[in-house]
PDB file of C-alpha atoms and ligand atoms in Angstrom:
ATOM      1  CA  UNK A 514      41.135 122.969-148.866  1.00  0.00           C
ATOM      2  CA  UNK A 515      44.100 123.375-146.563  1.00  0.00           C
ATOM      3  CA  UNK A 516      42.942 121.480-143.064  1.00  0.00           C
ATOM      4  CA  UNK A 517      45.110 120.881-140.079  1.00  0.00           C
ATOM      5  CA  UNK A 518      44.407 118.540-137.385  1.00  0.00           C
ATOM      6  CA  UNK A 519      46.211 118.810-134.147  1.00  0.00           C
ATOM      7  CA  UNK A 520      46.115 115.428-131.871  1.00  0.00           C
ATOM      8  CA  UNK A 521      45.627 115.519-128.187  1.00  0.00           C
ATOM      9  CA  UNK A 522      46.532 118.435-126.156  1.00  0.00           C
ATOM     10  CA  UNK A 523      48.136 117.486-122.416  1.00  0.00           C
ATOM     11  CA  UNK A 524      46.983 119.819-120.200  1.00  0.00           C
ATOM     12  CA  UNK A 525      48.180 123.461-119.647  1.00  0.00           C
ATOM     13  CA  UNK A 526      51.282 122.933-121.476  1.00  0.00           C
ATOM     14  CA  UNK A 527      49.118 121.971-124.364  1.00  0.00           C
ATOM     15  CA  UNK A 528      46.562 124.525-124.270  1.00  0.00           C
ATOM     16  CA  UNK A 529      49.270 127.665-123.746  1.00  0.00           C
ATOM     17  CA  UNK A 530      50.846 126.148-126.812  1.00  0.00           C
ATOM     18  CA  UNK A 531      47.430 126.048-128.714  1.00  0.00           C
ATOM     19  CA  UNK A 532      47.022 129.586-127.399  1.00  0.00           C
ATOM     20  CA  UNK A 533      50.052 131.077-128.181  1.00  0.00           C
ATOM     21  CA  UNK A 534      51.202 129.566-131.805  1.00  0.00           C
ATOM     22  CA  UNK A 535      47.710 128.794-133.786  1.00  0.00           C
ATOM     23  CA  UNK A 536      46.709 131.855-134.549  1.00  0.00           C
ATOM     24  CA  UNK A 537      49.893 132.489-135.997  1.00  0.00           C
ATOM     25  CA  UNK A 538      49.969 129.523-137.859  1.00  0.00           C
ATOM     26  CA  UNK A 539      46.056 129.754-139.152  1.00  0.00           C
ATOM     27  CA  UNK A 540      47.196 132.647-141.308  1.00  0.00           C
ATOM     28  CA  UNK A 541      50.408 131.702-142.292  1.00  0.00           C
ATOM     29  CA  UNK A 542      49.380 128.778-143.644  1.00  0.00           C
ATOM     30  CA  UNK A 543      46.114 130.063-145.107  1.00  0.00           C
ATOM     31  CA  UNK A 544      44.298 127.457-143.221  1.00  0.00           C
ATOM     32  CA  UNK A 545      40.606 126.438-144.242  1.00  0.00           C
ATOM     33  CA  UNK A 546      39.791 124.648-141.370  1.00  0.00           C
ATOM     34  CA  UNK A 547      41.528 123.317-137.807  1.00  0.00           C
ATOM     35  CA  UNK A 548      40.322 120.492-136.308  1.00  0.00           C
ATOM     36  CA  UNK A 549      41.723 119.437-132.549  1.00  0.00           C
ATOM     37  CA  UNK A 550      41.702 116.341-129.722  1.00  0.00           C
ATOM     38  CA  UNK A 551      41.562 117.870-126.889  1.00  0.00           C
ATOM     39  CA  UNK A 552      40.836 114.689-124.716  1.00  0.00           C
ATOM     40  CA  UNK A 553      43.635 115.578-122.688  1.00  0.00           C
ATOM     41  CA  UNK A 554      43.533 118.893-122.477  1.00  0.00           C
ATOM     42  CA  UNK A 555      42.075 119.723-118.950  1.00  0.00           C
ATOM     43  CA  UNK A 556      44.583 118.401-116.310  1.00  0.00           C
ATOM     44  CA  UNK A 557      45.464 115.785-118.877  1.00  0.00           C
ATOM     45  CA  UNK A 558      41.484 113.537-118.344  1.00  0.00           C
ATOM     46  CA  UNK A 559      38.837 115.323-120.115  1.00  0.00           C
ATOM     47  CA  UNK A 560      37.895 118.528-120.857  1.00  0.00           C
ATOM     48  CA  UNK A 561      36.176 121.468-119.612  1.00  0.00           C
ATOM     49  CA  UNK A 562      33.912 124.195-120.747  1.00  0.00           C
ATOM     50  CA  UNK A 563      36.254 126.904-120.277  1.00  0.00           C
ATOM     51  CA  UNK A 564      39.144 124.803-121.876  1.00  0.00           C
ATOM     52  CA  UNK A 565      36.805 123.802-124.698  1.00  0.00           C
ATOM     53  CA  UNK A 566      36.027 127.454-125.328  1.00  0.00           C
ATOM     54  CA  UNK A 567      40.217 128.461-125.495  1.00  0.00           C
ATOM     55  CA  UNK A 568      40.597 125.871-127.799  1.00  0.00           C
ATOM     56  CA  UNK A 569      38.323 127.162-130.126  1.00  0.00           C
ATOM     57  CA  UNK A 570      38.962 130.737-129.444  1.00  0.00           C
ATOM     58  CA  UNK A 571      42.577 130.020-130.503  1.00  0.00           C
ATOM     59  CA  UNK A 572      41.276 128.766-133.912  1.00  0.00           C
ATOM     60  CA  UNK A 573      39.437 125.492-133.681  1.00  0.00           C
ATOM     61  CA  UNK A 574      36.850 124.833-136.283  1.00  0.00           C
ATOM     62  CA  UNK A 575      36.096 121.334-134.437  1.00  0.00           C
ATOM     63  CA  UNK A 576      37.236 119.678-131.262  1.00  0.00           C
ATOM     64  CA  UNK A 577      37.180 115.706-131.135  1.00  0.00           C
ATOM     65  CA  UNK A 578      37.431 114.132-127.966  1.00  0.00           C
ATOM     66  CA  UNK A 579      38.139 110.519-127.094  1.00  0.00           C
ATOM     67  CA  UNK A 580      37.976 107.382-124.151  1.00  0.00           C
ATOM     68  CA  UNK A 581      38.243 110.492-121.820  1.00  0.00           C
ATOM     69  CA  UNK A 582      35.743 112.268-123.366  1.00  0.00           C
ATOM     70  CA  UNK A 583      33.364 112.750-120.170  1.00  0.00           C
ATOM     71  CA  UNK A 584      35.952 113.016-117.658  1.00  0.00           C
ATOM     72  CA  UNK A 585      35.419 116.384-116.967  1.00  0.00           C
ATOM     73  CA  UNK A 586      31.382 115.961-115.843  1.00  0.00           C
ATOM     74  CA  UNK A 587      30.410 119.436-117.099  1.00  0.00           C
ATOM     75  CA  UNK A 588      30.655 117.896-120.397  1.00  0.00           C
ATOM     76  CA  UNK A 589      27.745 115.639-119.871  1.00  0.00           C
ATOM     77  CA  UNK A 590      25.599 119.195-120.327  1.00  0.00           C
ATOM     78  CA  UNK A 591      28.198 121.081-122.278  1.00  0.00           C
ATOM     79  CA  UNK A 592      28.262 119.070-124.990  1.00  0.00           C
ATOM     80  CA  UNK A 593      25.055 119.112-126.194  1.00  0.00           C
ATOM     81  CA  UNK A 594      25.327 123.009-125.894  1.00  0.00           C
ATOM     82  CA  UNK A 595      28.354 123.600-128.450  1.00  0.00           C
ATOM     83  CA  UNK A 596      27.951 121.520-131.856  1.00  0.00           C
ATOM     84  CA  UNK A 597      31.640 121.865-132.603  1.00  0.00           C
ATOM     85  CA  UNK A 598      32.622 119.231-130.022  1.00  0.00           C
ATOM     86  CA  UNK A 599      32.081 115.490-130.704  1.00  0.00           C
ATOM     87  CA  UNK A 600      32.462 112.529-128.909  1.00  0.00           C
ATOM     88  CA  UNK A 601      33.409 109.260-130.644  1.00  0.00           C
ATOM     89  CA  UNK A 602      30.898 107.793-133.080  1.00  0.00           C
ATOM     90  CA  UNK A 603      30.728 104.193-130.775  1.00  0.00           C
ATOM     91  CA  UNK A 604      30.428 105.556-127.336  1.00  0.00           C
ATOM     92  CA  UNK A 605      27.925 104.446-125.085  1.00  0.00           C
ATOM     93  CA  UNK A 606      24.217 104.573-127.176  1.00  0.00           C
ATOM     94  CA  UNK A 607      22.899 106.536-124.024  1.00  0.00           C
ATOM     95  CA  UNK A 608      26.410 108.776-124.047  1.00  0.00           C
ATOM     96  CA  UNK A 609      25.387 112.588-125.087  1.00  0.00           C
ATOM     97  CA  UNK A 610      26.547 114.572-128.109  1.00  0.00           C
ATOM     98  CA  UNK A 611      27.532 113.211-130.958  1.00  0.00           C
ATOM     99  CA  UNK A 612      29.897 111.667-133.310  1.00  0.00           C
ATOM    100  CA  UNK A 613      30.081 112.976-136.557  1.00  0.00           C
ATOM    101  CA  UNK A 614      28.853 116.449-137.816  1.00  0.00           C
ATOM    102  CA  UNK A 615      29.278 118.269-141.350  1.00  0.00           C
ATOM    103  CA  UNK A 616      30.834 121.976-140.493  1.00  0.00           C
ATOM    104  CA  UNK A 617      30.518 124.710-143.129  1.00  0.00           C
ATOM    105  CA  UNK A 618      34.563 125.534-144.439  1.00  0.00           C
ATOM    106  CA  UNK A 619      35.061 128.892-145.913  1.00  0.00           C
ATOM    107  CA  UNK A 620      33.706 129.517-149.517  1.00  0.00           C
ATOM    108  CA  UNK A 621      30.429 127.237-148.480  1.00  0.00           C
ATOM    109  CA  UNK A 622      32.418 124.349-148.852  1.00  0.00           C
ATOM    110  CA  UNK A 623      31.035 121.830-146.152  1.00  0.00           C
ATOM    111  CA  UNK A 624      33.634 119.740-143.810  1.00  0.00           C
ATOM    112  CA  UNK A 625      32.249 116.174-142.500  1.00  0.00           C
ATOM    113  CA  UNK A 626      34.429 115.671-139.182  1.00  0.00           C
ATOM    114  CA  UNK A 627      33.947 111.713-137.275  1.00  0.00           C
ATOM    115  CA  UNK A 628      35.902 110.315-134.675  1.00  0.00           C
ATOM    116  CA  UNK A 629      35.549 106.199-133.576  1.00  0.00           C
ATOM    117  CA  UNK A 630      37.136 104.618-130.574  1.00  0.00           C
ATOM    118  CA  UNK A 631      39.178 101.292-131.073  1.00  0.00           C
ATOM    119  CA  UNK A 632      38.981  98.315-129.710  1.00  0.00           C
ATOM    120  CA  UNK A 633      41.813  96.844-129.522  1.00  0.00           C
ATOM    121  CA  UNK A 634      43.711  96.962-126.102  1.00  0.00           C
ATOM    122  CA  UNK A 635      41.103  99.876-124.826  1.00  0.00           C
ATOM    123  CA  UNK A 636      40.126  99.638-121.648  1.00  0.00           C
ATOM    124  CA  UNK A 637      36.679  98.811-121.996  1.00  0.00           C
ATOM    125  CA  UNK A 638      35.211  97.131-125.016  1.00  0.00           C
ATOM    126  CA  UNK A 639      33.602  99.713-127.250  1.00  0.00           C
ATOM    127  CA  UNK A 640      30.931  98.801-130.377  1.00  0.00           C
ATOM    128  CA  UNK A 641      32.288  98.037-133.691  1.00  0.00           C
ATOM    129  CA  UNK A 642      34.536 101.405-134.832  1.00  0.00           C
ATOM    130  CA  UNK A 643      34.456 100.039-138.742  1.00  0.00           C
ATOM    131  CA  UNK A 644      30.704  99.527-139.056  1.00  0.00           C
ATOM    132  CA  UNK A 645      29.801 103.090-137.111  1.00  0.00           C
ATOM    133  CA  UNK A 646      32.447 105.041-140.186  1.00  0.00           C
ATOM    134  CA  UNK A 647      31.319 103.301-143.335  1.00  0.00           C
ATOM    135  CA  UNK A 648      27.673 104.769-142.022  1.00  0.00           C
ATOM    136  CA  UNK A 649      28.608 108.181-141.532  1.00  0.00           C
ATOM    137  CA  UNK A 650      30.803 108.090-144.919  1.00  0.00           C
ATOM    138  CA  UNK A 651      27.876 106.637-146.627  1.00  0.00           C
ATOM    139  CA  UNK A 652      25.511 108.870-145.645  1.00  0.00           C
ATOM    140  CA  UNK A 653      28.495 111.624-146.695  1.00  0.00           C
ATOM    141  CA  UNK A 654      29.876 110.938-149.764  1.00  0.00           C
ATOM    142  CA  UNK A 655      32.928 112.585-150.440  1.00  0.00           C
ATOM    143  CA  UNK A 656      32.796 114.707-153.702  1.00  0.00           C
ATOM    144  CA  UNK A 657      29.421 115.045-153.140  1.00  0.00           C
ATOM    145  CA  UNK A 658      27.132 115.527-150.208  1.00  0.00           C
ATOM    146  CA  UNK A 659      30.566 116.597-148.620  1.00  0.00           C
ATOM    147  CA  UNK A 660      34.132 118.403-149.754  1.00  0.00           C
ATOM    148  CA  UNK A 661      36.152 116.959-147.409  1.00  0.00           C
ATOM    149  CA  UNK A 662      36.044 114.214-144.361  1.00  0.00           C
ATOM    150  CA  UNK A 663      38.264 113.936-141.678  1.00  0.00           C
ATOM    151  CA  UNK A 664      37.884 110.959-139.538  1.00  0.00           C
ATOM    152  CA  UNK A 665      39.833 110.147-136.042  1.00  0.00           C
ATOM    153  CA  UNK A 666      40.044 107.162-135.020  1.00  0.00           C
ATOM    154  CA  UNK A 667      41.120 107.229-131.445  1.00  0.00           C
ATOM    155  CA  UNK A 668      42.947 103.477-130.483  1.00  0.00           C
ATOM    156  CA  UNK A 669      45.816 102.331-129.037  1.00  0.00           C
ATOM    157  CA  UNK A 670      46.659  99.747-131.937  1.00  0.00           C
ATOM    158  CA  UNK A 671      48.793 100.751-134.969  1.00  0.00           C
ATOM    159  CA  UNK A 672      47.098  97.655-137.027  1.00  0.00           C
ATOM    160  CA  UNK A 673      43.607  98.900-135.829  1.00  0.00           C
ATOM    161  CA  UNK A 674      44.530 102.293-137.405  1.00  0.00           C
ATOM    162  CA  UNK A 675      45.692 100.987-140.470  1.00  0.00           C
ATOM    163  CA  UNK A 676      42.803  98.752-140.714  1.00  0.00           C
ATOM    164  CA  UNK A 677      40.446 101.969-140.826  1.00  0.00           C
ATOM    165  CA  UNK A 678      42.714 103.957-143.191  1.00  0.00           C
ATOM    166  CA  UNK A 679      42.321 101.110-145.812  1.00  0.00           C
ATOM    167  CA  UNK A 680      38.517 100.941-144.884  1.00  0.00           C
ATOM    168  CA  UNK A 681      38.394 104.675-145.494  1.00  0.00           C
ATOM    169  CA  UNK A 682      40.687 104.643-148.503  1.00  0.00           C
ATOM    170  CA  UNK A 683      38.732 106.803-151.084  1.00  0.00           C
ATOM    171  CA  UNK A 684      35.996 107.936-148.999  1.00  0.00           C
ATOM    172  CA  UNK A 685      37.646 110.221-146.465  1.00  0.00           C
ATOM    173  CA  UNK A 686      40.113 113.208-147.259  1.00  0.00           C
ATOM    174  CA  UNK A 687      42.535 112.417-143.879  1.00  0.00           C
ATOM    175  CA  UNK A 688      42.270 109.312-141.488  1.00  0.00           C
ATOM    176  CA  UNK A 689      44.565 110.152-138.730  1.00  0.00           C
ATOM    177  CA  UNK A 690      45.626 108.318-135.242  1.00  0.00           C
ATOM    178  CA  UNK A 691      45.192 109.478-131.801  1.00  0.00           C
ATOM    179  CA  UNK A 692      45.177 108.664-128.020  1.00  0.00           C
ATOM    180  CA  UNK A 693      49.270 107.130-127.725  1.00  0.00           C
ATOM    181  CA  UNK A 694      50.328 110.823-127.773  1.00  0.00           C
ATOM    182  CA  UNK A 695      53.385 109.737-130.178  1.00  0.00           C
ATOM    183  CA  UNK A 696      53.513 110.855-133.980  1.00  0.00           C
ATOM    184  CA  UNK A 697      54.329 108.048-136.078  1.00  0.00           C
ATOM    185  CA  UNK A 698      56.224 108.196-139.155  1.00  0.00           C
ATOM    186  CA  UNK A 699      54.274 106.963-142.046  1.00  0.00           C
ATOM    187  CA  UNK A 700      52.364 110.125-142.728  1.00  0.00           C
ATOM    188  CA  UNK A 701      51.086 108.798-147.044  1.00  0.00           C
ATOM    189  CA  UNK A 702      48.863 109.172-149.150  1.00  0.00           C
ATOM    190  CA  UNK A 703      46.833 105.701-149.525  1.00  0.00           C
ATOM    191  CA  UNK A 704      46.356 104.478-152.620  1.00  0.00           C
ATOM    192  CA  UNK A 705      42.670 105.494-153.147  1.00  0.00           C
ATOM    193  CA  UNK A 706      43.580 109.131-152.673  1.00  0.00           C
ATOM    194  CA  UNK A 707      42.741 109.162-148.727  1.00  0.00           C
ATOM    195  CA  UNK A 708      45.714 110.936-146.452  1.00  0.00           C
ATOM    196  CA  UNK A 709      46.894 108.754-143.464  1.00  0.00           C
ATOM    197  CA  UNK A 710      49.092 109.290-140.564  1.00  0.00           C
ATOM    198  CA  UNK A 711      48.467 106.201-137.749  1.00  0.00           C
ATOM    199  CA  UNK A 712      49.058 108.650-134.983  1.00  0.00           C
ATOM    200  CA  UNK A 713      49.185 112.815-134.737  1.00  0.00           C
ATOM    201  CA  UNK A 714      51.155 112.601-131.697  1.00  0.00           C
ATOM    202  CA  UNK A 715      50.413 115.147-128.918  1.00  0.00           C
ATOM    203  CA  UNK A 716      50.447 118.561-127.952  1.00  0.00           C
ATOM    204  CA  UNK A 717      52.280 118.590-125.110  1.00  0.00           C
ATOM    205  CA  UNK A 718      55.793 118.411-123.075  1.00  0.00           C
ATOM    206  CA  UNK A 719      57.388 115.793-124.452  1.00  0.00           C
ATOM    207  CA  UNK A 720      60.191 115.736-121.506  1.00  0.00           C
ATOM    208  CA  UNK A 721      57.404 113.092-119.874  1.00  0.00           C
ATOM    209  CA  UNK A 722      55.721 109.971-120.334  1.00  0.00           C
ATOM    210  CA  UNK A 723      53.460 110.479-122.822  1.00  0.00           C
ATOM    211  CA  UNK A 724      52.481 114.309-121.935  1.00  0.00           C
ATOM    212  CA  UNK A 725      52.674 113.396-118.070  1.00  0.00           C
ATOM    213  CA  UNK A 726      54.830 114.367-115.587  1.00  0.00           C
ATOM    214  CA  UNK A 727      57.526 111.354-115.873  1.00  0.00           C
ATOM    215  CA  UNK A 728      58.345 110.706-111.959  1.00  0.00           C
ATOM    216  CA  UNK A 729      54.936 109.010-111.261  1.00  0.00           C
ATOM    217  CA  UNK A 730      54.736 106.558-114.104  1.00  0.00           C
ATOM    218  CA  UNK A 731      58.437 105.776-113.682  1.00  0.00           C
ATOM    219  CA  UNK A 732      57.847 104.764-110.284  1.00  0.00           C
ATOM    220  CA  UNK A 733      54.345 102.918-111.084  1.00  0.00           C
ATOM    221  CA  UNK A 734      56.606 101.241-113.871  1.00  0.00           C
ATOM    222  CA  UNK A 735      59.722 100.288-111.540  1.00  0.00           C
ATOM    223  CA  UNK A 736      58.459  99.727-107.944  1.00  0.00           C
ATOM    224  CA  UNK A 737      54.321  98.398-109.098  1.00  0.00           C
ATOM    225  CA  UNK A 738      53.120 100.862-106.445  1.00  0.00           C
ATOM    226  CA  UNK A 739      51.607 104.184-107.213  1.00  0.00           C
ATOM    227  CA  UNK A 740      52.278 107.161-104.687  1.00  0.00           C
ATOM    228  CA  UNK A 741      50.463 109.887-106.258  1.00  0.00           C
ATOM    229  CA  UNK A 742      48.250 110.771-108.711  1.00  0.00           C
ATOM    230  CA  UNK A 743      49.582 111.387-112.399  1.00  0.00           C
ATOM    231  CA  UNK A 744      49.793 114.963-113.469  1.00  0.00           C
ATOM    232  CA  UNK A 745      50.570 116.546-117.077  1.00  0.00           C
ATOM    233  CA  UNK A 746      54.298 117.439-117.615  1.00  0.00           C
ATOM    234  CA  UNK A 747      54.600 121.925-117.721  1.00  0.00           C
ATOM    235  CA  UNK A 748      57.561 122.325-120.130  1.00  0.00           C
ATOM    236  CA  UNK A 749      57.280 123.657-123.286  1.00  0.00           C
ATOM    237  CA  UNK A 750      54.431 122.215-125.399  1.00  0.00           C
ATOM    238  CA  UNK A 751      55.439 120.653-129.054  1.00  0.00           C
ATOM    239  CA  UNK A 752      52.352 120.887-131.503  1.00  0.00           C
ATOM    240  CA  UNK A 753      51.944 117.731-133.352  1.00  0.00           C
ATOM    241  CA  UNK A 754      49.564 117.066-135.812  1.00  0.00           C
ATOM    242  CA  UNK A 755      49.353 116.794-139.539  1.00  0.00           C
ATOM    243  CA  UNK A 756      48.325 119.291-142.297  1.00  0.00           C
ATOM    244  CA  UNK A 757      46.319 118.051-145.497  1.00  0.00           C
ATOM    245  CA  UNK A 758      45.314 119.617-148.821  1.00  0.00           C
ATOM    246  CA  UNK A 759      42.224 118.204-150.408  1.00  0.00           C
ATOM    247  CA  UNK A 760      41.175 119.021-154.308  1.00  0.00           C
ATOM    248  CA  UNK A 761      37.671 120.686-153.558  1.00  0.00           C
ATOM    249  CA  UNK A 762      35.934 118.504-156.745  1.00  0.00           C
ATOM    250  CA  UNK A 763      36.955 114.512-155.286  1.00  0.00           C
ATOM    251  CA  UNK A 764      37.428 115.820-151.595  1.00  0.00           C
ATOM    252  CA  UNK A 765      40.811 113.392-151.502  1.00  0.00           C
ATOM    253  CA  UNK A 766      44.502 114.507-150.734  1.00  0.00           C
ATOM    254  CA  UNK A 767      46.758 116.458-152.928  1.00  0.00           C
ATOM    255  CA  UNK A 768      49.432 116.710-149.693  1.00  0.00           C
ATOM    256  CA  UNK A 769      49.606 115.606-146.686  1.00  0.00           C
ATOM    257  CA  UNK A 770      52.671 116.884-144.375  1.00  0.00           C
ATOM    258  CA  UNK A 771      53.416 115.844-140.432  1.00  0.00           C
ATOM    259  CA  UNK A 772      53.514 118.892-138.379  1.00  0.00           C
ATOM    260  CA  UNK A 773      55.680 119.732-135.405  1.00  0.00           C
ATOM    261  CA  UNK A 774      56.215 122.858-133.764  1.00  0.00           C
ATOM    262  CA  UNK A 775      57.823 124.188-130.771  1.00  0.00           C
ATOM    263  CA  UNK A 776      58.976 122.749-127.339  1.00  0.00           C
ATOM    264  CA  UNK A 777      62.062 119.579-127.414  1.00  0.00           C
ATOM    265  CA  UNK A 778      60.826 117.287-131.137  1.00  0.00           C
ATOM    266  CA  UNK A 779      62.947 118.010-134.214  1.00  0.00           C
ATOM    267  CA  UNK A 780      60.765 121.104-136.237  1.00  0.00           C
ATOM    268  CA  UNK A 781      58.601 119.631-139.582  1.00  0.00           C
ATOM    269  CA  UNK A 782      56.706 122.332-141.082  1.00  0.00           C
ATOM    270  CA  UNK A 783      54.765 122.112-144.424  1.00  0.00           C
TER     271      UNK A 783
HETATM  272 FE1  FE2 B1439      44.890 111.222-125.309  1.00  0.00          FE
HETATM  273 FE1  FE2 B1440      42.613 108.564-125.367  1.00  0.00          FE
END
């Protein structure tokens, strides 16, 4: 299968960018399957019904969410009306929705999706990310039960990523990063056939501080005193994200690519 996941879209810039390019992009790259954060997408905390349902008009198989996951409060309800969002795997117990759910690909070929929330420098202490994935992959073996598992783990830690690529090495087809809204570099194949990338980066304007507008966390950053609240940066929107091709028989990678696309970061296209 031929899978892209796009990490978290900022706000409008994000979600006009989402709107105007995926289509596009689902053909030309005979996609199988799209999976998106859009954490951020609403006003850059959270997201909202009617943003959820652009996402996934645009060409979202599966929307993932993250720390701001309930931001928006019409997602408390929402949620548990549309099965292609998830929350993270270790939320609250009481949180609604879910964390992991197998999607049916094209050609009946079925698609675990599972995101986890770090805990390293989070804001609040979240349960155990490792022990809530080896479950789900457990109960979802890959080559099996399932043809292909993509997990997010959503942290702010590059070691707490890596940690949970190696856990998921040979048991998931694509463990990729998101939440620092900065695509890292060391997009690989791990050694037990599982495709890794520590962060997607963002889709949004990245003439800002990580998808915000830049004046009011420069000031928070030089003076200590906040004037206003934080809201997300309305340039041009780069996609970020990374593309991965699984063999259908193990469910592991055959390819795994970084992708960038529009707006001020250098072009990488599969
Ligand atoms: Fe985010
Ligand atoms: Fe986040």
């Amino acid at each position: 299968m031929r899978m892209l996941f796009l990490g978290d879209v900022m706000g409008r810039a994000g979600r006009s960018a989402v709107a105007a390019r995926l289509p596009g992009l689902r053909a030309d790259w005979a996609l199988d399957f799209v999976v998106i954060n859009g954490e951020n997408a609403t006003s850059g905390v959270g997201l909202s019904p009617d943003h959820a349902r652009e996402l996934l008009a645009a060409g979202a198989d599966c929307l993932t969410l993250g720390d701001h996951a309930f931001d928006q409060k019409e997602m408390l309800s929402f949620i548990e009306t549309e099965p292609r969002i998830l929350r993270p795997l270790n939320y609250a117990r009481t949180a609604p929705g879910r964390g992991a759910r197998v999607f049916a690909g094209p050609g009946g070929r079925k698609v675990l999706v599972a995101q986890a929330l770090g805990q390293v420098f989070m804001k609040r202490p979240f349960d155990d990310p490792f022990s809530a994935v080896d479950a789900v992959l457990r109960a979802h073996p890959l080559g099996g039960a399932v043809q292909a598992a993509l997990i997010d783990i959503h942290c702010e830690a590059t070691s707490e990523k890596m940690g949970m690529g190696h856990w998921c090495d040979g048991r998931a087809s694509l463990v990729v990063g998101t939440h620092t809204h900065v695509p890292t570099a060391d997009v690989q194949i791990l050694p037990g056939g599982t495709a890794f990338q520590s962060d997607a980066g963002m889709c949004g304007d990245y003439n800002s501080i990580i998808g915000m507008d830049k004046l009011e966390p420069m000031r928070r950053f030089v003076t200590g005193m906040g004037k206003e609240r934080f809201s997300p940066a309305a340039g041009e929107a780069t996609l970020c994200g990374t593309l991965v091709e699984t063999d259908d028989r193990t469910g592991l990678a055959t390819r795994v690519r970084m992708v960038r696309v529009g707006g001020r970061l250098e072009s990488a296209v599969p």
